[in-house]
Amino acid sequence: MNGSSPRRPGPASDEVNMRARLRERALRLLDRRPYSRAALEARLLRTRGREPSPSPEDVVAVVDELVTAGLVDDQALARQIAERRVAERAEGPASLYARLRARGIPAGLARQTVEEAFAEIPPDELARRALERVWPRYAHLPRAVAARRALALLLRRGIPADAARRAVAHRAGMEGLETEPYNP
């Protein structure tokens, strides 16, 4: 030893270490579920415990690497969410758009995904599918109560109001319901 003090990591080394920790954390998050670019950036910016806060530049750089590697893909995530929500929940356009935005999908991409998801499905068909899934839970109720609750559920799922009213009126055998204003 020549009496000099041990080398301390410089700023460049700190940046490399921070990015390596961010990359490792991002990969752990992506192992659990897919994230949009915006959601992953927001999650990485949150610090835990005594960890030093990452700079926004480091977070963007790490997420850029993951996007380039194909591990973060907003378009694929948006399509995956749309396919699942439309098939499993018979979710309507308004509700799906809100869900995509909440997951960090950019507005333009969310709009495009919703348009593509519903291009082949007429609103009346969507309302009928959704109603067939939920009607059994209301079958034990008086017809008017079942119709009101089913209509409210379809509207909460973002099904267009006119289509929802027609589907419920047909299913409940309540002609005229499709023209009544909705008052919960």
mmCIF file of C-alpha atoms in Angstrom:
data_model
loop_
_atom_site.group_PDB
_atom_site.id
_atom_site.type_symbol
_atom_site.label_atom_id
_atom_site.label_comp_id
_atom_site.label_asym_id
_atom_site.label_seq_id
_atom_site.Cartn_x
_atom_site.Cartn_y
_atom_site.Cartn_z
ATOM 1 C CA MET A 1 0.000 0.000 0.000
ATOM 2 C CA ASN A 2 1.371 3.339 -0.926
ATOM 3 C CA GLY A 3 -0.534 5.305 1.697
ATOM 4 C CA SER A 4 -3.229 6.579 -0.627
ATOM 5 C CA SER A 5 -6.840 6.346 0.422
ATOM 6 C CA PRO A 6 -9.043 3.691 -1.169
ATOM 7 C CA ARG A 7 -10.707 4.695 -4.414
ATOM 8 C CA ARG A 8 -14.150 6.075 -4.041
ATOM 9 C CA PRO A 9 -16.631 5.510 -6.809
ATOM 10 C CA GLY A 10 -17.062 8.585 -8.944
ATOM 11 C CA PRO A 11 -20.282 10.057 -10.285
ATOM 12 C CA ALA A 12 -20.127 7.899 -13.429
ATOM 13 C CA SER A 13 -19.844 4.768 -11.310
ATOM 14 C CA ASP A 14 -22.809 5.842 -9.148
ATOM 15 C CA GLU A 15 -24.898 6.347 -12.289
ATOM 16 C CA VAL A 16 -23.972 2.876 -13.588
ATOM 17 C CA ASN A 17 -24.825 1.315 -10.212
ATOM 18 C CA MET A 18 -28.144 3.167 -10.035
ATOM 19 C CA ARG A 19 -29.091 2.060 -13.540
ATOM 20 C CA ALA A 20 -28.120 -1.535 -12.767
ATOM 21 C CA ARG A 21 -30.324 -1.478 -9.641
ATOM 22 C CA LEU A 22 -33.171 0.123 -11.597
ATOM 23 C CA ARG A 23 -32.843 -2.456 -14.392
ATOM 24 C CA GLU A 24 -32.902 -5.296 -11.869
ATOM 25 C CA ARG A 25 -35.955 -3.838 -10.129
ATOM 26 C CA ALA A 26 -37.729 -3.284 -13.453
ATOM 27 C CA LEU A 27 -37.104 -6.877 -14.503
ATOM 28 C CA ARG A 28 -38.505 -8.143 -11.189
ATOM 29 C CA LEU A 29 -41.623 -6.030 -11.721
ATOM 30 C CA LEU A 30 -42.010 -7.261 -15.303
ATOM 31 C CA ASP A 31 -41.694 -10.864 -14.126
ATOM 32 C CA ARG A 32 -44.918 -10.391 -12.159
ATOM 33 C CA ARG A 33 -47.008 -8.677 -14.834
ATOM 34 C CA PRO A 34 -46.640 -6.490 -17.925
ATOM 35 C CA TYR A 35 -46.392 -2.723 -17.453
ATOM 36 C CA SER A 36 -46.871 0.168 -19.815
ATOM 37 C CA ARG A 37 -43.941 2.485 -20.274
ATOM 38 C CA ALA A 38 -45.546 5.251 -18.186
ATOM 39 C CA ALA A 39 -46.597 2.892 -15.379
ATOM 40 C CA LEU A 40 -43.144 1.312 -15.184
ATOM 41 C CA GLU A 41 -41.440 4.715 -15.095
ATOM 42 C CA ALA A 42 -43.768 5.865 -12.306
ATOM 43 C CA ARG A 43 -43.157 2.687 -10.342
ATOM 44 C CA LEU A 44 -39.384 2.957 -10.693
ATOM 45 C CA LEU A 45 -39.409 6.574 -9.551
ATOM 46 C CA ARG A 46 -40.996 5.556 -6.251
ATOM 47 C CA THR A 47 -38.326 4.862 -3.686
ATOM 48 C CA ARG A 48 -38.443 2.200 -1.027
ATOM 49 C CA GLY A 49 -36.974 2.605 2.435
ATOM 50 C CA ARG A 50 -33.478 4.047 2.443
ATOM 51 C CA GLU A 51 -32.830 3.606 -1.243
ATOM 52 C CA PRO A 52 -31.551 6.755 -2.913
ATOM 53 C CA SER A 53 -34.039 8.366 -5.250
ATOM 54 C CA PRO A 54 -33.278 7.637 -8.887
ATOM 55 C CA SER A 55 -33.083 10.514 -11.290
ATOM 56 C CA PRO A 56 -35.809 10.722 -13.931
ATOM 57 C CA GLU A 57 -33.041 10.542 -16.571
ATOM 58 C CA ASP A 58 -31.821 7.194 -15.184
ATOM 59 C CA VAL A 59 -35.364 5.815 -15.114
ATOM 60 C CA VAL A 60 -36.051 6.918 -18.697
ATOM 61 C CA ALA A 61 -32.735 5.436 -19.860
ATOM 62 C CA VAL A 62 -33.461 2.059 -18.243
ATOM 63 C CA VAL A 63 -37.037 1.930 -19.584
ATOM 64 C CA ASP A 64 -35.744 2.911 -23.051
ATOM 65 C CA GLU A 65 -33.423 -0.129 -22.912
ATOM 66 C CA LEU A 66 -36.340 -2.378 -21.966
ATOM 67 C CA VAL A 67 -38.505 -0.956 -24.757
ATOM 68 C CA THR A 68 -35.690 -1.538 -27.261
ATOM 69 C CA ALA A 69 -35.326 -5.106 -25.981
ATOM 70 C CA GLY A 70 -39.076 -5.649 -26.483
ATOM 71 C CA LEU A 71 -39.790 -6.191 -22.787
ATOM 72 C CA VAL A 72 -42.049 -3.142 -22.532
ATOM 73 C CA ASP A 73 -44.577 -2.759 -25.348
ATOM 74 C CA ASP A 74 -47.531 -0.428 -24.817
ATOM 75 C CA GLN A 75 -49.311 -1.566 -27.974
ATOM 76 C CA ALA A 76 -49.114 -5.274 -27.109
ATOM 77 C CA LEU A 77 -50.221 -4.567 -23.538
ATOM 78 C CA ALA A 78 -53.185 -2.487 -24.734
ATOM 79 C CA ARG A 79 -54.316 -5.263 -27.095
ATOM 80 C CA GLN A 80 -53.915 -7.892 -24.385
ATOM 81 C CA ILE A 81 -56.019 -5.894 -21.926
ATOM 82 C CA ALA A 82 -58.664 -5.166 -24.585
ATOM 83 C CA GLU A 83 -58.980 -8.788 -25.687
ATOM 84 C CA ARG A 84 -59.285 -10.043 -22.129
ATOM 85 C CA ARG A 85 -61.745 -7.392 -20.940
ATOM 86 C CA VAL A 86 -64.013 -7.637 -23.983
ATOM 87 C CA ALA A 87 -64.043 -11.444 -24.022
ATOM 88 C CA GLU A 88 -64.259 -12.142 -20.283
ATOM 89 C CA ARG A 89 -66.216 -9.170 -18.990
ATOM 90 C CA ALA A 90 -67.994 -7.889 -22.094
ATOM 91 C CA GLU A 91 -66.697 -4.453 -21.164
ATOM 92 C CA GLY A 92 -67.852 -1.499 -23.238
ATOM 93 C CA PRO A 93 -65.779 1.088 -25.093
ATOM 94 C CA ALA A 94 -65.919 3.842 -22.458
ATOM 95 C CA SER A 95 -64.934 1.542 -19.617
ATOM 96 C CA LEU A 96 -62.155 -0.080 -21.640
ATOM 97 C CA TYR A 97 -60.707 3.299 -22.611
ATOM 98 C CA ALA A 98 -60.667 4.375 -18.947
ATOM 99 C CA ARG A 99 -58.999 1.108 -17.923
ATOM 100 C CA LEU A 100 -56.285 1.467 -20.583
ATOM 101 C CA ARG A 101 -55.569 5.062 -19.532
ATOM 102 C CA ALA A 102 -55.391 3.965 -15.887
ATOM 103 C CA ARG A 103 -52.745 1.398 -16.835
ATOM 104 C CA GLY A 104 -50.609 4.138 -18.404
ATOM 105 C CA ILE A 105 -51.464 3.588 -22.062
ATOM 106 C CA PRO A 106 -51.163 6.885 -24.010
ATOM 107 C CA ALA A 107 -54.497 8.456 -25.030
ATOM 108 C CA GLY A 108 -54.010 8.033 -28.788
ATOM 109 C CA LEU A 109 -53.045 4.380 -28.475
ATOM 110 C CA ALA A 110 -55.931 3.728 -26.064
ATOM 111 C CA ARG A 111 -58.405 5.280 -28.526
ATOM 112 C CA GLN A 112 -56.981 3.252 -31.412
ATOM 113 C CA THR A 113 -57.091 0.019 -29.392
ATOM 114 C CA VAL A 114 -60.713 0.615 -28.376
ATOM 115 C CA GLU A 115 -61.702 1.329 -31.982
ATOM 116 C CA GLU A 116 -59.991 -1.870 -33.160
ATOM 117 C CA ALA A 117 -61.498 -3.955 -30.359
ATOM 118 C CA PHE A 118 -65.046 -2.849 -31.167
ATOM 119 C CA ALA A 119 -64.778 -2.545 -34.957
ATOM 120 C CA GLU A 120 -66.354 -5.960 -35.496
ATOM 121 C CA ILE A 121 -68.842 -5.932 -32.596
ATOM 122 C CA PRO A 122 -72.076 -3.954 -33.010
ATOM 123 C CA PRO A 123 -73.184 -2.225 -29.780
ATOM 124 C CA ASP A 124 -76.368 -4.317 -29.578
ATOM 125 C CA GLU A 125 -74.366 -7.542 -29.777
ATOM 126 C CA LEU A 126 -71.971 -6.310 -27.101
ATOM 127 C CA ALA A 127 -74.899 -5.398 -24.829
ATOM 128 C CA ARG A 128 -76.549 -8.775 -25.430
ATOM 129 C CA ARG A 129 -73.311 -10.658 -24.600
ATOM 130 C CA ALA A 130 -72.763 -8.648 -21.436
ATOM 131 C CA LEU A 131 -76.355 -9.113 -20.340
ATOM 132 C CA GLU A 132 -76.247 -12.877 -20.870
ATOM 133 C CA ARG A 133 -73.281 -13.029 -18.505
ATOM 134 C CA VAL A 134 -74.904 -10.986 -15.727
ATOM 135 C CA TRP A 135 -78.621 -11.761 -16.004
ATOM 136 C CA PRO A 136 -78.489 -15.016 -13.972
ATOM 137 C CA ARG A 137 -77.439 -13.100 -10.847
ATOM 138 C CA TYR A 138 -80.669 -11.073 -11.051
ATOM 139 C CA ALA A 139 -83.053 -13.846 -12.154
ATOM 140 C CA HIS A 140 -84.433 -14.359 -8.624
ATOM 141 C CA LEU A 141 -85.524 -10.721 -8.351
ATOM 142 C CA PRO A 142 -88.768 -9.172 -9.559
ATOM 143 C CA ARG A 143 -88.491 -8.388 -13.246
ATOM 144 C CA ALA A 144 -88.446 -4.586 -12.871
ATOM 145 C CA VAL A 145 -85.754 -4.717 -10.168
ATOM 146 C CA ALA A 146 -83.661 -7.183 -12.186
ATOM 147 C CA ALA A 147 -83.964 -4.979 -15.270
ATOM 148 C CA ARG A 148 -82.949 -1.839 -13.359
ATOM 149 C CA ARG A 149 -79.922 -3.511 -11.757
ATOM 150 C CA ALA A 150 -78.801 -5.188 -14.969
ATOM 151 C CA LEU A 151 -79.092 -1.901 -16.854
ATOM 152 C CA ALA A 152 -77.058 -0.090 -14.188
ATOM 153 C CA LEU A 153 -74.331 -2.745 -14.379
ATOM 154 C CA LEU A 154 -74.160 -2.582 -18.173
ATOM 155 C CA LEU A 155 -73.865 1.197 -18.041
ATOM 156 C CA ARG A 156 -71.068 0.984 -15.435
ATOM 157 C CA ARG A 157 -69.228 -1.369 -17.781
ATOM 158 C CA GLY A 158 -69.323 1.261 -20.495
ATOM 159 C CA ILE A 159 -71.931 -0.380 -22.721
ATOM 160 C CA PRO A 160 -73.633 2.296 -24.872
ATOM 161 C CA ALA A 161 -76.851 3.346 -23.114
ATOM 162 C CA ASP A 162 -79.242 2.801 -26.040
ATOM 163 C CA ALA A 163 -77.904 -0.684 -26.730
ATOM 164 C CA ALA A 164 -78.009 -1.569 -23.025
ATOM 165 C CA ARG A 165 -81.642 -0.437 -22.731
ATOM 166 C CA ARG A 166 -82.686 -2.434 -25.808
ATOM 167 C CA ALA A 167 -80.944 -5.581 -24.565
ATOM 168 C CA VAL A 168 -82.452 -5.349 -21.070
ATOM 169 C CA ALA A 169 -85.923 -4.560 -22.423
ATOM 170 C CA HIS A 170 -85.779 -7.581 -24.728
ATOM 171 C CA ARG A 171 -84.416 -9.926 -22.041
ATOM 172 C CA ALA A 172 -86.835 -8.778 -19.351
ATOM 173 C CA GLY A 173 -89.793 -8.591 -21.731
ATOM 174 C CA MET A 174 -90.372 -4.978 -20.802
ATOM 175 C CA GLU A 175 -91.222 -3.159 -24.002
ATOM 176 C CA GLY A 176 -90.838 0.591 -23.728
ATOM 177 C CA LEU A 177 -87.836 0.384 -21.397
ATOM 178 C CA GLU A 178 -85.531 1.189 -24.286
ATOM 179 C CA THR A 179 -87.091 4.650 -24.613
ATOM 180 C CA GLU A 180 -87.295 5.542 -20.904
ATOM 181 C CA PRO A 181 -84.625 7.842 -19.490
ATOM 182 C CA TYR A 182 -82.355 6.113 -16.992
ATOM 183 C CA ASN A 183 -82.837 7.262 -13.386
ATOM 184 C CA PRO A 184 -80.990 5.107 -10.853
#
